[in-house]
Short mmCIF file of C-alpha atoms in Angstrom, two decimals:
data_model
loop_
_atom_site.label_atom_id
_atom_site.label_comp_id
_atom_site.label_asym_id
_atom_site.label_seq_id
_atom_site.Cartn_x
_atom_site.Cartn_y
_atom_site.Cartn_z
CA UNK A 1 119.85 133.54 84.61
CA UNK A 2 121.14 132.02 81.49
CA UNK A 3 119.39 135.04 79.36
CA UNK A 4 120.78 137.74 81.45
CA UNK A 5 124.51 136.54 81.01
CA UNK A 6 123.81 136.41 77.19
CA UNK A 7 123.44 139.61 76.85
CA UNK A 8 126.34 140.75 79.55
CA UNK A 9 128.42 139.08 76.95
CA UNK A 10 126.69 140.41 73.81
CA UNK A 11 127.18 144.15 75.67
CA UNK A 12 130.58 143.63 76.23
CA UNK A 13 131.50 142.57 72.65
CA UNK A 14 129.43 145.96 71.35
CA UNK A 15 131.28 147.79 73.62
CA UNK A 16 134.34 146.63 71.95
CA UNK A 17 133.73 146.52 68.82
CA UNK A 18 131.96 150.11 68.98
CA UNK A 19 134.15 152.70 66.11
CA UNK A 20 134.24 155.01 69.01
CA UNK A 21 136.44 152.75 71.63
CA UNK A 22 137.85 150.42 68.84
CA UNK A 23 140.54 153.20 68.08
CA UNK A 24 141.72 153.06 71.91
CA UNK A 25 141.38 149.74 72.85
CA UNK A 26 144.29 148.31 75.02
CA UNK A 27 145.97 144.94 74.06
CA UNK A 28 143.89 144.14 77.80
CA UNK A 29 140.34 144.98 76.06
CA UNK A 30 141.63 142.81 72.66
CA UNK A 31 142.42 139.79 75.11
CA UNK A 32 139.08 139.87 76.50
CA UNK A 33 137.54 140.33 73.40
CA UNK A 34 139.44 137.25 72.08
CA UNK A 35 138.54 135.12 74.73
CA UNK A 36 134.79 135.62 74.76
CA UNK A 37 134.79 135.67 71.23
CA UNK A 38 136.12 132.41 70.89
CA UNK A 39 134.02 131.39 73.80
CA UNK A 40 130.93 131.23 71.44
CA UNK A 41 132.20 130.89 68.05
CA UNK A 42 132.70 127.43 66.09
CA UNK A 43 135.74 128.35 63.85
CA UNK A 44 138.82 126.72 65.32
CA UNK A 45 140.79 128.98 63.83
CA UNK A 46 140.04 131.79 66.04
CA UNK A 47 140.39 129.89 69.13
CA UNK A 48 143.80 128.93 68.28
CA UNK A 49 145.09 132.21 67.20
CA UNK A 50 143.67 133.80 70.41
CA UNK A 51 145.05 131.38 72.71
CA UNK A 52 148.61 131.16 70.33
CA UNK A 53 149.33 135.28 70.50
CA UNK A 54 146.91 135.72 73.56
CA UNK A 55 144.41 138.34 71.67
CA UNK A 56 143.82 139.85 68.55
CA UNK A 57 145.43 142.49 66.99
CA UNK A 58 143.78 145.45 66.20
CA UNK A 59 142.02 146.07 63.05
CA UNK A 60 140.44 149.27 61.73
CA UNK A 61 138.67 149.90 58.61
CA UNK A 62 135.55 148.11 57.02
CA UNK A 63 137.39 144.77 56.84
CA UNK A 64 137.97 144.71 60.23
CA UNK A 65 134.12 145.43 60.59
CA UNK A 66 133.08 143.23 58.53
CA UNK A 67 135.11 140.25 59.94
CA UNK A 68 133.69 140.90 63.55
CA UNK A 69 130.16 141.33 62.60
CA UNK A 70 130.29 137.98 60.78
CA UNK A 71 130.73 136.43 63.86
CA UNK A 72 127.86 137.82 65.78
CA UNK A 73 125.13 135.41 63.91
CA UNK A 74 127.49 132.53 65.37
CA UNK A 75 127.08 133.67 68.74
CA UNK A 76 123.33 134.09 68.90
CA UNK A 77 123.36 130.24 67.08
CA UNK A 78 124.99 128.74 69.75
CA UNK A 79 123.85 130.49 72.44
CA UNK A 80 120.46 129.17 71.69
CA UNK A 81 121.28 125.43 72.14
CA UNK A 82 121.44 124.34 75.63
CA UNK A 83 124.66 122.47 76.60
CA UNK A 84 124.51 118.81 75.61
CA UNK A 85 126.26 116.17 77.86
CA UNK A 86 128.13 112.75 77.23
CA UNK A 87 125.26 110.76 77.75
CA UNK A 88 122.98 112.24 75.01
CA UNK A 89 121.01 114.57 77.85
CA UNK A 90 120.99 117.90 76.94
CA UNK A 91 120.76 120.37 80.04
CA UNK A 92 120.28 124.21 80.19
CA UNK A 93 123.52 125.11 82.49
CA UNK A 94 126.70 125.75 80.96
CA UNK A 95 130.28 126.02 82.67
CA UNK A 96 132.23 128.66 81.68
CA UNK A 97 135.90 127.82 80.10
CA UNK A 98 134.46 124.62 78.46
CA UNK A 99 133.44 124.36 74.73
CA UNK A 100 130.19 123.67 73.47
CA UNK A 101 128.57 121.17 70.60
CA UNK A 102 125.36 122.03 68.73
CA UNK A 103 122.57 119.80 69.84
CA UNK A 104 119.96 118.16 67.41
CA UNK A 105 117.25 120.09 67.98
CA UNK A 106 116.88 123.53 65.78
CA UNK A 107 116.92 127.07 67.03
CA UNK A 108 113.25 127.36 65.60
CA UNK A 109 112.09 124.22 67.38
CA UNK A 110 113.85 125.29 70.56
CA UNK A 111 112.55 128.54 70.42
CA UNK A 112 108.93 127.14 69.88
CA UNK A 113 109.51 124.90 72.99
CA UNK A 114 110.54 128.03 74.96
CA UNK A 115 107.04 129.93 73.81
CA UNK A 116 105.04 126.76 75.05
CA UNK A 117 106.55 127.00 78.63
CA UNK A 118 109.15 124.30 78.30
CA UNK A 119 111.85 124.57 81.53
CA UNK A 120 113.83 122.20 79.94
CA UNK A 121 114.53 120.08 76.75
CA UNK A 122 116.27 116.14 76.41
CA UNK A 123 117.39 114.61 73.42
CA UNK A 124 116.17 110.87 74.20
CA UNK A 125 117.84 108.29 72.52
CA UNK A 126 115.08 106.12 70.15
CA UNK A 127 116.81 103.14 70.97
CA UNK A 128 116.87 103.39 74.46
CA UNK A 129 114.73 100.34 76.14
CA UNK A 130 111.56 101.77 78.13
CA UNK A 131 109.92 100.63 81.41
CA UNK A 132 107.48 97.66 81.37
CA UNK A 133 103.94 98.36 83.02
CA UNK A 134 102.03 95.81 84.04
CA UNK A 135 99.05 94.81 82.83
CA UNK A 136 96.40 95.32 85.23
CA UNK A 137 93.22 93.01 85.76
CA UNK A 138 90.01 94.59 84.39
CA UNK A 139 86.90 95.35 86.95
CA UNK A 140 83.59 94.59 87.06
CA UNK A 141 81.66 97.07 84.10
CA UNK A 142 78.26 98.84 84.34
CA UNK A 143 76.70 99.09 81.26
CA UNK A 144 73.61 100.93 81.16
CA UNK A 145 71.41 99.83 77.75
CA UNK A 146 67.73 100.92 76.61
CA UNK A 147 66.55 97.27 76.43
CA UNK A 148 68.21 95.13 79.01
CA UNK A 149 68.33 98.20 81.82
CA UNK A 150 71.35 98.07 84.12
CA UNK A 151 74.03 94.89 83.34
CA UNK A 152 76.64 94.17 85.55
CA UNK A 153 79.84 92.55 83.57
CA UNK A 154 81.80 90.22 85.56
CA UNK A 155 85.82 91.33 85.50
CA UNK A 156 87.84 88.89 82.87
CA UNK A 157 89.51 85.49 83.72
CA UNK A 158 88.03 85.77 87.17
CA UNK A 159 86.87 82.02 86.03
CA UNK A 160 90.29 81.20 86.09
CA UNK A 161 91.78 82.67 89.05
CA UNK A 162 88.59 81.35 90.69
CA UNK A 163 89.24 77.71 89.68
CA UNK A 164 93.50 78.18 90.25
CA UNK A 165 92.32 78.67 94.00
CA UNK A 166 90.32 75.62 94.37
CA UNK A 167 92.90 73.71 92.42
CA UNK A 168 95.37 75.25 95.22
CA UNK A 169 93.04 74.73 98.12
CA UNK A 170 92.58 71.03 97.75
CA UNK A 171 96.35 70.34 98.14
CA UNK A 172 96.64 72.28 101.59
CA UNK A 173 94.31 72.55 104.58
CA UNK A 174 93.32 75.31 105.93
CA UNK A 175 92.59 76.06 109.96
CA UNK A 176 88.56 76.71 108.69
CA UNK A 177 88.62 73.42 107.20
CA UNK A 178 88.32 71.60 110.25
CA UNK A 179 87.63 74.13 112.98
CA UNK A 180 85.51 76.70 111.04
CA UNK A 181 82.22 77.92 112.38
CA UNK A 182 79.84 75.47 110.31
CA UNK A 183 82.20 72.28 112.07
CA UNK A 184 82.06 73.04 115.38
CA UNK A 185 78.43 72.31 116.36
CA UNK A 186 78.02 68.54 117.92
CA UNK A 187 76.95 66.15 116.05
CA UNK A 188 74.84 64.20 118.34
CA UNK A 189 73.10 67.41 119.17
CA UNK A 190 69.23 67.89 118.14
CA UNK A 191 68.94 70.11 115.49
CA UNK A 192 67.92 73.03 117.24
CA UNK A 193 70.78 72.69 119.94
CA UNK A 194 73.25 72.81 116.28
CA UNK A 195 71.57 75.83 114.90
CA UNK A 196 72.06 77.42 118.22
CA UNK A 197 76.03 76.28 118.71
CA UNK A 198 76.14 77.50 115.03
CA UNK A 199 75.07 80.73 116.00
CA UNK A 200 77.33 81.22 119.57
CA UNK A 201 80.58 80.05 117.14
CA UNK A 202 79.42 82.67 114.71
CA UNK A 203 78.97 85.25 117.38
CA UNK A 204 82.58 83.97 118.92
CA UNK A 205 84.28 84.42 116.13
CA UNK A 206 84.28 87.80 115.46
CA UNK A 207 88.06 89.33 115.91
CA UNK A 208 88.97 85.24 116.73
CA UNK A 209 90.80 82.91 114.53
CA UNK A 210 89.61 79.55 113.83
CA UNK A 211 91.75 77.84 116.54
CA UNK A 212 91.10 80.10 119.44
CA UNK A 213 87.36 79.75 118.26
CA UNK A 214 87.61 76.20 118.61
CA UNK A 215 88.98 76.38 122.00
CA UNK A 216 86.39 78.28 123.54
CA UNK A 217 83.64 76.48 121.69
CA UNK A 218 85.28 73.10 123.52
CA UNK A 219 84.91 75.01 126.80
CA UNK A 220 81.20 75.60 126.15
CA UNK A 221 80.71 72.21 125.51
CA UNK A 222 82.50 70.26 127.88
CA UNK A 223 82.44 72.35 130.83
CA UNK A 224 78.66 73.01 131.40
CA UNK A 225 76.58 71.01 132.39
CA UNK A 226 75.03 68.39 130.42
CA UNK A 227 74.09 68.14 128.08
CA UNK A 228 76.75 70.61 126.85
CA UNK A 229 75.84 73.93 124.75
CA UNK A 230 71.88 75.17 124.80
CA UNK A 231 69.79 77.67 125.18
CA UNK A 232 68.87 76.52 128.70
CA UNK A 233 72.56 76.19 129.94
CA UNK A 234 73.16 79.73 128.69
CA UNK A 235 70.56 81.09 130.31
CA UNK A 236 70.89 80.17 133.52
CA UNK A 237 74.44 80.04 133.65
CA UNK A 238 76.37 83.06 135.58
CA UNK A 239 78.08 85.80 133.58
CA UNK A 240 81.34 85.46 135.32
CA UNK A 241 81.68 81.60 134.47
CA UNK A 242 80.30 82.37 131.00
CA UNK A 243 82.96 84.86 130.39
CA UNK A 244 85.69 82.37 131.98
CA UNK A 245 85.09 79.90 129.43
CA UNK A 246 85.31 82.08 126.55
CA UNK A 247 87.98 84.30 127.93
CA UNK A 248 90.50 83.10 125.16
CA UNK A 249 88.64 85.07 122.20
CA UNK A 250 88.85 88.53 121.41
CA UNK A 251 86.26 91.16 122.86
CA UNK A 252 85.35 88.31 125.41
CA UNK A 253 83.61 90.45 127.79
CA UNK A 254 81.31 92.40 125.20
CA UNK A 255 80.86 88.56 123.94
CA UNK A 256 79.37 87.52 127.22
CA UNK A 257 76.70 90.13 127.31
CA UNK A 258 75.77 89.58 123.85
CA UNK A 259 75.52 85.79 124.54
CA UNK A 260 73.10 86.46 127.60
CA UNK A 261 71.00 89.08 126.02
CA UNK A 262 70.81 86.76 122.32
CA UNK A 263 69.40 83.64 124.87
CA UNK A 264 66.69 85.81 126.60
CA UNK A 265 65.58 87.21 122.81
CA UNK A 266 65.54 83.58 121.40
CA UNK A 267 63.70 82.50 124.47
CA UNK A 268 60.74 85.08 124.64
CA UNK A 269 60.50 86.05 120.83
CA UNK A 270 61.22 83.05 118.50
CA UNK A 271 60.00 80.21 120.75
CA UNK A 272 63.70 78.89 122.01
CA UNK A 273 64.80 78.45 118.33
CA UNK A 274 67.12 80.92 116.18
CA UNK A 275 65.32 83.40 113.55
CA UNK A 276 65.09 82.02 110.17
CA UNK A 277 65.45 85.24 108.20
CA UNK A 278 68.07 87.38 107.40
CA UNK A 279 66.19 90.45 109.43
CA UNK A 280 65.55 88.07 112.45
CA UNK A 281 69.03 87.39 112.37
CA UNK A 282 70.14 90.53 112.45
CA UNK A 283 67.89 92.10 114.86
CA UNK A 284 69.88 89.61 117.78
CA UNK A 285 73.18 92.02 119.73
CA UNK A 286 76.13 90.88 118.20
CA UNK A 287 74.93 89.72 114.53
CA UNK A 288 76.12 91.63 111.83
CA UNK A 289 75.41 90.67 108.04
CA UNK A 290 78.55 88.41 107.59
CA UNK A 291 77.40 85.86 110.74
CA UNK A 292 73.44 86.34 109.42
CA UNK A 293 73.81 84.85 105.59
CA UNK A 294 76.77 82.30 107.32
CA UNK A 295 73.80 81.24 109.75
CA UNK A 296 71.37 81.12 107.34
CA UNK A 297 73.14 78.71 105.08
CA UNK A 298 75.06 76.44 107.46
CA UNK A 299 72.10 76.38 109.50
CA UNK A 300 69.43 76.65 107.90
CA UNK A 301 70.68 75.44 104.19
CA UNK A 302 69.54 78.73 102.61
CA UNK A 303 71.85 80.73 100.27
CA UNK A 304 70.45 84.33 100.56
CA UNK A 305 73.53 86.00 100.02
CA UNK A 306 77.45 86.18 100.27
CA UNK A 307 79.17 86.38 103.52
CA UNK A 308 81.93 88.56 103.35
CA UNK A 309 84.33 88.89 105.79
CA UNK A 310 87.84 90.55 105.87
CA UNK A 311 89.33 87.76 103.49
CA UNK A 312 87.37 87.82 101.02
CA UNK A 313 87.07 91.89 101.10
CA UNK A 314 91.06 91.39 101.02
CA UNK A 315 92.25 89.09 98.62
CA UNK A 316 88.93 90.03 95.95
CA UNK A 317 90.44 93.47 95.89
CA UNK A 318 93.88 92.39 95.41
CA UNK A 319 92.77 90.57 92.36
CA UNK A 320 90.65 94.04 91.37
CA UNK A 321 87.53 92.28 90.99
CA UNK A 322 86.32 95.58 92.06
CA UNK A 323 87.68 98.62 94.50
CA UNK A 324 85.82 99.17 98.12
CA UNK A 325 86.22 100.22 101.12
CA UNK A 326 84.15 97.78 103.69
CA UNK A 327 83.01 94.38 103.34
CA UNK A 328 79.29 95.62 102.58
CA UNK A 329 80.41 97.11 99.93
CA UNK A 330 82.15 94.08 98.21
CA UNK A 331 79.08 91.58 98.83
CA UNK A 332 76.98 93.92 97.06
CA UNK A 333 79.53 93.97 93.96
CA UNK A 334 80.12 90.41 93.97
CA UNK A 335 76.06 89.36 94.23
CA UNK A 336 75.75 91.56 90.59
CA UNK A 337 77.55 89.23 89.05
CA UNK A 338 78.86 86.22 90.46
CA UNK A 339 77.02 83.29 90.21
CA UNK A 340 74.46 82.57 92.60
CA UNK A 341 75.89 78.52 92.83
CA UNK A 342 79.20 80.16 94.62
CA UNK A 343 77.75 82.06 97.01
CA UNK A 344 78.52 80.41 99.69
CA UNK A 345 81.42 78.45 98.53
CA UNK A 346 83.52 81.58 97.61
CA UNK A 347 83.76 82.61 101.59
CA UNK A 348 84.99 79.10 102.83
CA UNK A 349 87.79 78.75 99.55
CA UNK A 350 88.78 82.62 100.12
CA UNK A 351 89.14 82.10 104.24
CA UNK A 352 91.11 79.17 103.46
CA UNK A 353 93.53 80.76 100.65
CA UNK A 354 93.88 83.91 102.94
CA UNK A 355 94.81 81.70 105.88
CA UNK A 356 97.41 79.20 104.34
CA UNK A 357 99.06 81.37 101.07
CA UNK A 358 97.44 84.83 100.60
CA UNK A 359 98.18 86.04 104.22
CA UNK A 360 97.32 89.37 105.56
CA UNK A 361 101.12 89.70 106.67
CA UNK A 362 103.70 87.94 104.08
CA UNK A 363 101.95 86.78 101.26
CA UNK A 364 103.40 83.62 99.63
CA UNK A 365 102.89 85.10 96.07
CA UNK A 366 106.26 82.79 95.14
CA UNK A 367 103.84 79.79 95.91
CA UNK A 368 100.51 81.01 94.36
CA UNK A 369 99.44 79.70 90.64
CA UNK A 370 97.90 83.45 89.91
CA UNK A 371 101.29 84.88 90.45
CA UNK A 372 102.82 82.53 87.73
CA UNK A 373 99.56 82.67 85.53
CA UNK A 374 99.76 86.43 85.77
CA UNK A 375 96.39 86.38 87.11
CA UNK A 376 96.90 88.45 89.90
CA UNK A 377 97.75 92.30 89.70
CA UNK A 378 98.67 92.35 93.51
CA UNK A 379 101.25 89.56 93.42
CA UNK A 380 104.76 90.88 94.61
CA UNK A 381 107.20 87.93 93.41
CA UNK A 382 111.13 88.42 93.08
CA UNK A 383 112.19 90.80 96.34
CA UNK A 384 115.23 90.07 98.20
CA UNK A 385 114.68 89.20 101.85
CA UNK A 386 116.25 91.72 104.59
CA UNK A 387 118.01 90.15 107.12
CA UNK A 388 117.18 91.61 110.67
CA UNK A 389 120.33 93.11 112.99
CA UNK A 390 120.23 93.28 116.50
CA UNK A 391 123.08 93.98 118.56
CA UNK A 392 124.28 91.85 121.08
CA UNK A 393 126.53 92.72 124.27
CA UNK A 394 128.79 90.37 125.76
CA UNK A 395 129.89 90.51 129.25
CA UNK A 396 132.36 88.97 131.58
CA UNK A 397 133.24 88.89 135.15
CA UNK A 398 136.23 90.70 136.02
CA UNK A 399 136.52 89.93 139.43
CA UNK A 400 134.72 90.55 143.14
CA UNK A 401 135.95 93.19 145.94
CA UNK A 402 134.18 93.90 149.36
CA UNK A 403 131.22 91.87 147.71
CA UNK A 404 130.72 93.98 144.73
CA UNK A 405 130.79 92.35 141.88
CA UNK A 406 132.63 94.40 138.72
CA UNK A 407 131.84 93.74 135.30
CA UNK A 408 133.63 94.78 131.96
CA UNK A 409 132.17 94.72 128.49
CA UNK A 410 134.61 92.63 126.80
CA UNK A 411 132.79 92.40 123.11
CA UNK A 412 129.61 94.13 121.15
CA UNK A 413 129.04 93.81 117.81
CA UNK A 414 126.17 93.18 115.01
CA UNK A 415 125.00 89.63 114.46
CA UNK A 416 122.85 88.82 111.42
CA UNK A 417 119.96 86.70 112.55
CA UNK A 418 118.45 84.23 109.49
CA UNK A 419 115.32 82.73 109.71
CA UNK A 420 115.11 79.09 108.20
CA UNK A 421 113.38 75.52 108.35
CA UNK A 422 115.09 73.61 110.69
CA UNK A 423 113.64 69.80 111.19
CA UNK A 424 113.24 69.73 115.16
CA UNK A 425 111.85 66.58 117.46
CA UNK A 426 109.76 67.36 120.24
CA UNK A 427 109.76 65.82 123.26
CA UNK A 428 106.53 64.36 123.05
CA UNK A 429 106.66 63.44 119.26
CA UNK A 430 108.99 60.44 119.73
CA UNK A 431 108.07 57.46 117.16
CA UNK A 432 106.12 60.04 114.80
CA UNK A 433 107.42 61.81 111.96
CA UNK A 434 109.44 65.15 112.15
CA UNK A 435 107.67 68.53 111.97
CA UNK A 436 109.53 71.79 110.59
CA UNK A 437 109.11 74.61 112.61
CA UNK A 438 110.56 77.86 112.05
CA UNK A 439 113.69 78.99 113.84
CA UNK A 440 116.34 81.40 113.52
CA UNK A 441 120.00 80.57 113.31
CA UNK A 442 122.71 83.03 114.73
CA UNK A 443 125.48 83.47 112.04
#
């Protein structure tokens, strides 16, 4: 676009300034002439004497020539700098009727720009501050050597975001603290009535949280008959009641089945007792390889490999330890080269963190150490928080007639609701201390 008007210009001063029409050219073609000539030149002079007499007079002879062909090189000049703004920005539009000030950059460079496939050129200022990227946690390396084979290299400062969480972890208490799977088998139990409760919490609490775990494993245990939660009780009590009593956890029906058909198995296949091995394990409905190496540690105190469920797959990729897609995946990547000494420690502290500050829904990153150490590539620190709006309609009686009752909108409007901590005594709290629950305030 910008080319093509060029030369509608450049045609129109040849035309001009062509011997054959200069002769007869009208004080109309001289005023046009004058204009776009001082459109595109840079001597002020010319401006100012076109736009004092309104055009130039007409010259004829060589000087005349001369004089207009002199200003031809100053058109192509500045016709080959783009436009360049207040700011410093150069752009390639131009408004007609405005002048025009030479840019920095050379015709030559410009033109070599143009020849490389360039759309558009800016002059950026050298002082002007650039944008901050963030430094982003190294993953795990591969490194492949003739001697040694295949070494896994563990991601940097994961030491020290590892020990910031513990350091975190024993100043709060998490829900898996004191209702977590390896807690909730009785402790006056024989030991193969625990590994079994181990194992039905295990199964329970896949899709559960702690708490509603907890609940159901209660119901197991107080509610049959004594003495509480076996393999005996299981099996001969009836699906419907089984699925009553653990009707508060997710899947609860699927859960049932599994339960019934896991009791027959242990009963007929591994003499009344759970399987000791990870395959054994396994091979029961219901057992995937998180509740397997869980089982095999808490309850059988062996440490054959990491249990990974969906907070440690979480929170270990936030910290880009390493990048996967399921939690497979991520216990393979952490077994090459975590230590084997927190194998089973890093799914309790990571279930913990993910339940009380790195939550799946509203991370506290403004109360995490890795956020402030800078430990944590994922941490989102420093957003404003949106208020939520709901509108609200008022009504009011107007009055009654033939027992219809008439009502007239009197008010609506938006009302900001702010969520805060608000100290609150319950009823049946009296004598102990406050608790802060979370309510919202209508301002």
């Amino acid at each position: 676009m910008r080319t093509s008007r060029i030369a509608n210009e450049a045609y129109k001063i040849t035309k001009i300034i062509s011997p054959s029409q200069s002769a007869a050219a009208s004080p109309q073609h001289t005023s046009t002439f004058a204009r776009t000539l001082g459109k595109y030149t840079n001597d002020p002079s010319v401006r100012t004497d076109a736009a004092r007499q309104g055009g130039l007079k007409q010259q004829v002879g060589s000087e005349s020539d001369s004089e207009l062909s002199s200003a031809v090189p100053s058109i192509s000049e500045d016709t080959k700098d783009p436009v360049q703004k207040a700011d410093g920005v150069t752009s390639r539009k131009r408004k007609r009727g405005t002048e025009t000030t030479s840019t920095s950059v050379t015709s030559e460079e410009l033109i070599d720009l143009r020849s490389a496939g360039k759309k558009s050129l800016a002059v950026v200022d050298a002082g002007a501050p650039t944008k901050s990227i963030r430094a982003r946690m190294q993953p795990t390396k591969k490194v492949v050597s003739a001697d040694r084979g295949v070494e896994i290299h563990a991601p940097p400062q994961w030491r020290e975001a590892y020990d910031a969480v513990k350091e975190m972890r024993a100043k709060t208490m998490a829900p898996v603290d004191t209702m977590g799977c390896e807690t909730l088998a009785d402790e006056h139990a024989s030991p193969r009535d625990k590994r079994f409760q181990t194992l039905i919490a295990l199964m329970l609490s896949s899709q559960t949280k702690d708490t509603t775990n907890a609940i159901a494993m209660r119901n197991l245990k107080t509610q049959l008959p004594a003495p509480g939660l076996t393999l005996e009780n299981i099996l001969t009590v009836d699906p419907e009641k089984l699925d009553s009593l653990i009707y508060v956890v997710g899947f609860h029906n699927n859960k049932t089945r599994f339960i019934k058909a896991t009791a027959i198995i242990l009963r007929d296949d591994f003499n009344s007792d759970i399987p000791d091995t990870i395959e054994g394990l396994m091979s029961l409905p219901g057992v995937g390889p998180k509740m397997a190496y869980l089982c095999m540690a808490a309850a059988w105190s062996r440490i054959e490999g990491i249990g990974v469920d969906v907070h440690v797959h979480r929170i270990t990729n936030y910290w880009r330890w390493h990048k996967t897609k399921a939690p497979e995946e991520t216990r393979a990547a952490l077994e090459s080269w975590l230590p084997r000494d927190k194998w089973h420690e890093i799914n309790h502290l990571l279930v913990g963190f993910g339940q009380t500050i790195c939550l799946p829904v509203g991370r506290k990153c403004g109360e995490c150490t890795l956020s402030e150490k800078g430990l944590c590539p994922a941490a989102v620190v420093g957003q404003a928080k949106v208020e939520k709006t709901r509108k609200v309609k008022k009504e009011s009686l107007v009055k009654e007639i033939a027992g219809e009752v008439k009502r007239k909108v009197v008010e609506v409007k938006n009302i900001d609701i702010k969520e805060e901590d608000v100290t609150v005594d319950d009823v049946e709290d009296f004598g102990a201390p406050p608790r802060r629950i979370l309510r919202s305030r209508v301002r």
